[in-house]
Amino acid sequence: MILAVSSLKPPHPRYRGRFAPSPTGPLHAGSLASALGSWLDARANQGTWLVRIEDLDVPRCITGMDQHILAQLQACGLIWDEEVIWQSNQLKAYQSALEMLYSDRQIYPCTCSRQQITSLLSAQGKLRARNQEQVYPGTCRNGHVWQARLPSSSALAWRLALKPDQEIHFADAEFGPQKQDLNGDVGDFVLRRADGIVAYQLAVVVDDAQQGITHIVRGADLLSNTARQIYLQSVLGYPTPQYRHLPLVLDPHGEKLSKQTQATQINTANNAAVLEALQAAALHLGLSEMGDGQDQTIAEWLLRATHAWTDRTKQLGRTQN
Ligand code: GLU
Ligand code: ZN
């Protein structure tokens, strides 16, 4: 009988996607486009779509914003398929990952101040422009006296000791082949900050693995983090999902949204307003065939958008091959 039951499983969508907002502000045109893109990609693939609240960076989080974002998603008909998880409830999982890396001597504590890093890089002629991330020069890599277990002292940053020659290659479903030389472009990056907060790079990788995420669809602003995450997946023994980074939000005239426009929260006051917000998000995603979105329910609109997304993906595939 057990056999019969397992063969009756619903057509199992192996696809598991997610949207992972930080509760630092309400959904705006840009974040709605990311949410919609990942929802559509999951639906178009008969997949499962999850929502995870990335609330680790406490100083930047706004109280109640998690519930607000969830209500905004619901108003837009973007309903998640499993329970929402909060990163603040996942601290044990991050700690075990750090302990594993420590026992493998793959992380080390760093006492450098920003100022010290900057002056050393500048003395070495390696200082980058101010708006660019600096490549950590590895100052603290060799000074650590290894202990049996990860020391609990929290006032230190912990960095990942990159293995040599880590040029990471991956194919982004939207942007095509990508590569990054982690040692040359990033350096030993922080997995736990000196203020005790687990870094985004570690948390995202642990959670994506724990939630069995197979497809990550998110904004192109995160493309430059992907090689780090793929590297972390490999050292932690996790599978690497497929990545699709959505182009930055453009306005209907094909121009980048100004900070002002982008930061304005979407209007979900009534059906018409929601449809308008979805329609704008669809345009940002390049779903130009959606019509004007009038006189429809949100569910009908989303169904049409799912078909349009499938067409878009096919078209993109054709231009990439
Ligand atoms: N929480 C991140 C953000 O809001 C997104 C993380 C991700 O999708 O990997 O920018
Ligand atoms: Zn250091």
Short mmCIF file of C-alpha atoms and ligand atoms in Angstrom, two decimals:
data_model
loop_
_atom_site.label_atom_id
_atom_site.label_comp_id
_atom_site.label_asym_id
_atom_site.label_seq_id
_atom_site.Cartn_x
_atom_site.Cartn_y
_atom_site.Cartn_z
CA MET A 1 0.00 0.00 0.00
CA ILE A 2 2.86 2.33 0.79
CA LEU A 3 3.96 2.02 -2.80
CA ALA A 4 0.55 3.02 -4.03
CA VAL A 5 0.50 6.06 -1.80
CA SER A 6 3.86 7.30 -2.96
CA SER A 7 2.90 6.86 -6.59
CA LEU A 8 -0.15 9.01 -5.90
CA LYS A 9 1.96 11.97 -4.92
CA PRO A 10 0.82 15.12 -6.68
CA PRO A 11 2.96 15.97 -9.73
CA HIS A 12 5.83 17.02 -7.58
CA PRO A 13 7.15 20.38 -8.50
CA ARG A 14 10.79 20.04 -7.58
CA TYR A 15 11.08 23.73 -8.06
CA ARG A 16 11.32 25.68 -4.79
CA GLY A 17 11.69 29.42 -5.01
CA ARG A 18 11.56 32.19 -2.45
CA PHE A 19 11.24 35.89 -1.86
CA ALA A 20 13.37 37.17 1.01
CA PRO A 21 12.53 40.75 1.95
CA SER A 22 14.31 42.65 4.69
CA PRO A 23 11.78 44.45 6.91
CA THR A 24 13.62 47.74 6.49
CA GLY A 25 10.86 49.43 4.51
CA PRO A 26 7.59 48.70 2.73
CA LEU A 27 7.36 47.05 -0.67
CA HIS A 28 7.94 49.62 -3.39
CA ALA A 29 7.92 49.33 -7.17
CA GLY A 30 11.37 47.72 -7.19
CA SER A 31 10.80 45.14 -4.48
CA LEU A 32 7.34 44.33 -5.81
CA ALA A 33 8.93 43.58 -9.19
CA SER A 34 11.35 41.16 -7.50
CA ALA A 35 8.55 39.53 -5.54
CA LEU A 36 6.39 39.23 -8.65
CA GLY A 37 9.28 37.89 -10.76
CA SER A 38 10.09 35.16 -8.27
CA TRP A 39 6.39 34.30 -7.77
CA LEU A 40 5.78 34.12 -11.52
CA ASP A 41 8.85 31.99 -12.11
CA ALA A 42 7.69 29.56 -9.41
CA ARG A 43 4.14 29.44 -10.81
CA ALA A 44 5.30 29.08 -14.40
CA ASN A 45 7.32 26.05 -13.25
CA GLN A 46 4.51 24.61 -11.10
CA GLY A 47 6.83 25.21 -8.19
CA THR A 48 6.56 26.06 -4.53
CA TRP A 49 7.05 29.67 -3.47
CA LEU A 50 8.26 30.63 -0.01
CA VAL A 51 8.68 33.88 1.84
CA ARG A 52 11.49 34.44 4.31
CA ILE A 53 11.85 37.57 6.42
CA GLU A 54 15.50 38.64 6.59
CA ASP A 55 15.45 40.46 9.90
CA LEU A 56 18.97 39.90 11.20
CA ASP A 57 20.25 43.43 10.76
CA VAL A 58 18.27 44.65 13.74
CA PRO A 59 19.45 48.28 13.61
CA ARG A 60 18.03 48.57 10.07
CA CYS A 61 14.77 46.69 10.67
CA ILE A 62 11.55 48.53 11.41
CA THR A 63 9.18 47.07 13.97
CA GLY A 64 6.01 45.73 12.37
CA MET A 65 7.39 46.05 8.84
CA ASP A 66 7.47 42.26 8.43
CA GLN A 67 3.69 42.04 8.90
CA HIS A 68 3.20 45.07 6.68
CA ILE A 69 5.18 43.47 3.83
CA LEU A 70 3.28 40.20 4.24
CA ALA A 71 -0.01 42.10 4.06
CA GLN A 72 1.20 43.92 0.93
CA LEU A 73 2.13 40.61 -0.72
CA GLN A 74 -1.24 39.14 0.20
CA ALA A 75 -3.07 42.17 -1.16
CA CYS A 76 -1.23 41.57 -4.44
CA GLY A 77 -2.29 37.93 -4.52
CA LEU A 78 1.30 36.76 -4.02
CA ILE A 79 0.55 34.03 -1.54
CA TRP A 80 3.27 31.79 -0.14
CA ASP A 81 2.90 28.02 -0.07
CA GLU A 82 4.53 27.18 3.25
CA GLU A 83 4.98 28.89 6.59
CA VAL A 84 6.96 32.10 6.53
CA ILE A 85 10.28 31.90 8.33
CA TRP A 86 12.09 34.69 10.17
CA GLN A 87 15.88 34.68 10.18
CA SER A 88 15.84 35.83 13.79
CA ASN A 89 14.49 32.36 14.62
CA GLN A 90 17.32 30.63 12.77
CA LEU A 91 20.28 31.70 14.90
CA LYS A 92 21.09 28.14 15.98
CA ALA A 93 21.48 27.02 12.38
CA TYR A 94 23.90 29.85 11.64
CA GLN A 95 25.86 29.09 14.79
CA SER A 96 26.26 25.43 13.79
CA ALA A 97 27.49 26.46 10.37
CA LEU A 98 30.03 28.78 12.00
CA GLU A 99 31.12 26.02 14.38
CA MET A 100 31.56 23.61 11.53
CA LEU A 101 33.66 26.12 9.62
CA TYR A 102 35.69 26.86 12.75
CA SER A 103 36.48 23.22 13.41
CA ASP A 104 37.59 23.04 9.80
CA ARG A 105 39.75 26.16 10.33
CA GLN A 106 37.94 27.95 7.59
CA ILE A 107 37.03 31.04 9.60
CA TYR A 108 39.18 33.26 11.76
CA PRO A 109 38.55 36.23 14.03
CA CYS A 110 39.45 39.67 12.76
CA THR A 111 40.19 42.66 14.97
CA CYS A 112 40.86 45.14 12.14
CA SER A 113 38.99 48.42 12.21
CA ARG A 114 37.77 49.87 8.93
CA GLN A 115 40.42 52.56 9.37
CA GLN A 116 43.22 49.97 9.72
CA ILE A 117 42.07 48.12 6.62
CA THR A 118 41.89 51.35 4.64
CA SER A 119 45.37 52.53 5.63
CA LEU A 120 46.96 49.18 4.89
CA LEU A 121 45.30 48.98 1.48
CA SER A 122 46.29 52.53 0.74
CA ALA A 123 49.93 51.80 1.71
CA GLN A 124 49.80 48.80 -0.64
CA GLY A 125 48.29 50.94 -3.41
CA LYS A 126 45.20 48.70 -3.39
CA LEU A 127 42.60 51.10 -2.05
CA ARG A 128 39.50 51.17 -4.21
CA ALA A 129 37.10 54.03 -4.78
CA ARG A 130 35.02 54.92 -1.72
CA ASN A 131 31.76 53.51 -3.05
CA GLN A 132 33.41 50.18 -3.85
CA GLU A 133 33.86 47.28 -1.49
CA GLN A 134 37.45 46.99 -0.29
CA VAL A 135 39.30 43.70 -0.68
CA TYR A 136 40.32 42.59 2.82
CA PRO A 137 44.13 42.27 2.86
CA GLY A 138 44.14 39.16 5.07
CA THR A 139 45.85 40.84 8.04
CA CYS A 140 44.38 38.58 10.76
CA ARG A 141 44.49 35.34 8.81
CA ASN A 142 47.47 33.79 10.55
CA GLY A 143 47.42 35.10 14.11
CA HIS A 144 44.70 32.92 15.55
CA VAL A 145 45.44 30.38 18.27
CA TRP A 146 43.02 27.56 17.47
CA GLN A 147 40.85 26.22 20.25
CA ALA A 148 38.78 23.08 20.46
CA ARG A 149 35.54 25.01 19.86
CA LEU A 150 34.49 28.31 18.39
CA PRO A 151 35.28 30.91 21.09
CA SER A 152 32.10 32.57 22.29
CA SER A 153 33.54 36.07 22.64
CA SER A 154 31.28 38.21 20.51
CA ALA A 155 33.27 41.40 19.98
CA LEU A 156 35.17 40.02 17.01
CA ALA A 157 34.29 39.77 13.37
CA TRP A 158 34.74 36.32 11.84
CA ARG A 159 36.01 36.02 8.30
CA LEU A 160 36.01 33.12 5.90
CA ALA A 161 39.53 32.08 4.88
CA LEU A 162 39.22 31.71 1.12
CA LYS A 163 41.10 28.88 -0.50
CA PRO A 164 43.49 30.01 -3.21
CA ASP A 165 42.38 30.30 -6.85
CA GLN A 166 38.67 30.64 -6.32
CA GLU A 167 37.42 31.90 -9.64
CA ILE A 168 33.73 31.13 -9.40
CA HIS A 169 31.81 30.54 -12.62
CA PHE A 170 28.06 30.29 -12.90
CA ALA A 171 25.36 30.78 -15.49
CA ASP A 172 22.73 33.33 -14.56
CA ALA A 173 19.43 32.53 -16.25
CA GLU A 174 18.98 36.20 -17.12
CA PHE A 175 22.48 37.62 -17.50
CA GLY A 176 24.25 34.54 -18.88
CA PRO A 177 27.75 33.33 -17.92
CA GLN A 178 29.32 35.07 -14.92
CA LYS A 179 32.63 34.78 -13.16
CA GLN A 180 34.31 36.32 -10.17
CA ASP A 181 37.76 35.85 -8.71
CA LEU A 182 36.94 35.82 -5.01
CA ASN A 183 40.48 36.35 -3.74
CA GLY A 184 41.16 39.21 -6.12
CA ASP A 185 37.73 40.87 -6.06
CA VAL A 186 36.39 40.26 -2.57
CA GLY A 187 38.94 38.81 -0.17
CA ASP A 188 38.15 36.93 3.06
CA PHE A 189 34.63 38.14 3.73
CA VAL A 190 32.82 38.50 7.03
CA LEU A 191 30.41 35.78 8.15
CA ARG A 192 29.71 37.19 11.57
CA ARG A 193 30.06 40.86 12.30
CA ALA A 194 31.84 42.32 15.31
CA ASP A 195 28.44 43.37 16.70
CA GLY A 196 27.50 39.69 16.81
CA ILE A 197 25.10 39.88 13.86
CA VAL A 198 25.36 37.01 11.39
CA ALA A 199 26.25 38.35 7.95
CA TYR A 200 23.73 38.21 5.12
CA GLN A 201 26.01 35.95 3.03
CA LEU A 202 26.02 33.19 5.63
CA ALA A 203 22.37 33.46 6.66
CA VAL A 204 21.07 33.41 3.10
CA VAL A 205 23.11 30.34 2.19
CA VAL A 206 22.14 28.39 5.32
CA ASP A 207 18.44 29.23 4.89
CA ASP A 208 18.30 28.56 1.16
CA ALA A 209 19.81 25.13 1.81
CA GLN A 210 17.57 24.39 4.79
CA GLN A 211 14.47 25.40 2.85
CA GLY A 212 15.55 23.31 -0.12
CA ILE A 213 15.52 26.29 -2.48
CA THR A 214 16.31 25.24 -6.05
CA HIS A 215 15.70 28.53 -7.88
CA ILE A 216 16.64 32.00 -6.70
CA VAL A 217 15.01 34.87 -8.57
CA ARG A 218 15.95 38.26 -7.14
CA GLY A 219 17.07 41.76 -8.06
CA ALA A 220 20.22 42.34 -10.10
CA ASP A 221 21.67 44.36 -7.23
CA LEU A 222 22.45 40.98 -5.63
CA LEU A 223 24.25 39.53 -8.65
CA SER A 224 27.67 40.53 -7.26
CA ASN A 225 26.97 38.52 -4.05
CA THR A 226 26.27 35.31 -5.88
CA ALA A 227 29.83 34.03 -6.31
CA ARG A 228 30.39 34.38 -2.55
CA GLN A 229 27.22 32.43 -1.88
CA ILE A 230 28.15 29.68 -4.33
CA TYR A 231 31.55 29.37 -2.67
CA LEU A 232 29.95 29.15 0.78
CA GLN A 233 27.55 26.49 -0.48
CA SER A 234 30.50 24.44 -1.65
CA VAL A 235 32.42 24.70 1.63
CA LEU A 236 29.31 23.87 3.63
CA GLY A 237 28.44 20.94 1.36
CA TYR A 238 25.15 22.43 0.13
CA PRO A 239 23.77 22.21 -3.40
CA THR A 240 23.89 25.35 -5.54
CA PRO A 241 20.50 26.62 -6.73
CA GLN A 242 19.90 28.14 -10.12
CA TYR A 243 20.09 31.93 -10.18
CA ARG A 244 18.10 34.45 -12.14
CA HIS A 245 18.77 38.11 -11.43
CA LEU A 246 16.09 40.50 -12.54
CA PRO A 247 17.19 43.63 -14.33
CA LEU A 248 16.86 46.84 -12.33
CA VAL A 249 13.44 48.41 -12.31
CA LEU A 250 12.78 50.74 -15.23
CA ASP A 251 9.88 53.11 -15.60
CA PRO A 252 7.46 52.76 -18.56
CA HIS A 253 9.79 54.97 -20.58
CA GLY A 254 12.64 52.54 -20.04
CA GLU A 255 14.37 54.75 -17.51
CA LYS A 256 15.70 53.79 -14.13
CA LEU A 257 13.35 54.77 -11.34
CA SER A 258 14.57 57.63 -9.24
CA LYS A 259 15.22 56.95 -5.56
CA GLN A 260 12.14 58.99 -4.86
CA THR A 261 9.79 56.88 -7.00
CA GLN A 262 11.37 53.63 -5.94
CA ALA A 263 11.01 54.29 -2.25
CA THR A 264 7.31 55.11 -2.47
CA GLN A 265 5.35 52.21 -1.12
CA ILE A 266 2.92 50.50 -3.44
CA ASN A 267 -0.71 51.44 -3.11
CA THR A 268 -2.93 48.52 -2.16
CA ALA A 269 -5.98 50.54 -1.12
CA ASN A 270 -8.29 48.79 -3.58
CA ASN A 271 -8.33 46.34 -6.46
CA ALA A 272 -7.71 48.94 -9.12
CA ALA A 273 -4.69 50.28 -7.26
CA VAL A 274 -3.27 46.78 -6.79
CA LEU A 275 -3.75 45.99 -10.46
CA GLU A 276 -1.98 49.20 -11.33
CA ALA A 277 0.95 48.34 -9.07
CA LEU A 278 1.16 44.82 -10.53
CA GLN A 279 0.93 46.21 -14.02
CA ALA A 280 3.81 48.59 -13.33
CA ALA A 281 5.85 45.73 -11.84
CA ALA A 282 5.11 43.62 -14.94
CA LEU A 283 6.41 46.40 -17.15
CA HIS A 284 9.57 46.60 -15.07
CA LEU A 285 10.02 42.89 -15.68
CA GLY A 286 9.64 43.33 -19.41
CA LEU A 287 6.17 41.76 -19.65
CA SER A 288 5.07 44.21 -22.27
CA GLU A 289 2.20 42.10 -23.63
CA MET A 290 0.05 42.44 -20.55
CA GLY A 291 -2.43 45.02 -21.81
CA ASP A 292 -3.75 47.70 -19.51
CA GLY A 293 -4.93 45.43 -16.71
CA GLN A 294 -8.40 46.96 -16.47
CA ASP A 295 -11.57 45.09 -15.46
CA GLN A 296 -9.98 41.96 -14.10
CA THR A 297 -9.62 40.26 -10.80
CA ILE A 298 -6.12 40.04 -9.37
CA ALA A 299 -6.19 36.27 -9.80
CA GLU A 300 -7.04 36.61 -13.50
CA TRP A 301 -4.31 39.15 -13.98
CA LEU A 302 -1.76 36.91 -12.25
CA LEU A 303 -2.73 33.99 -14.45
CA ARG A 304 -2.21 36.07 -17.58
CA ALA A 305 1.08 37.30 -16.17
CA THR A 306 2.20 33.71 -15.59
CA HIS A 307 1.62 32.94 -19.27
CA ALA A 308 3.41 36.12 -20.27
CA TRP A 309 6.30 35.11 -18.01
CA THR A 310 6.54 31.71 -19.69
CA ASP A 311 6.71 33.44 -23.07
CA ARG A 312 9.32 35.88 -21.80
CA THR A 313 11.47 33.01 -20.52
CA LYS A 314 11.22 31.19 -23.84
CA GLN A 315 12.14 34.33 -25.74
CA LEU A 316 15.08 35.01 -23.48
CA GLY A 317 16.24 31.42 -23.96
CA ARG A 318 16.13 31.92 -27.72
CA THR A 319 18.21 35.09 -27.62
CA GLN A 320 20.74 33.51 -25.27
CA ASN A 321 21.32 30.42 -27.41
N1 GLU B 1 17.03 40.33 2.00
C1 GLU B 1 17.69 40.70 0.79
C2 GLU B 1 17.18 42.05 0.33
O1 GLU B 1 16.09 42.43 0.72
C3 GLU B 1 17.44 39.74 -0.35
C4 GLU B 1 18.22 38.51 -0.21
C5 GLU B 1 18.13 37.55 -1.37
O2 GLU B 1 17.13 37.54 -2.11
O3 GLU B 1 19.07 36.78 -1.51
O4 GLU B 1 17.88 42.73 -0.39
ZN ZN B 2 41.71 41.70 10.78
#
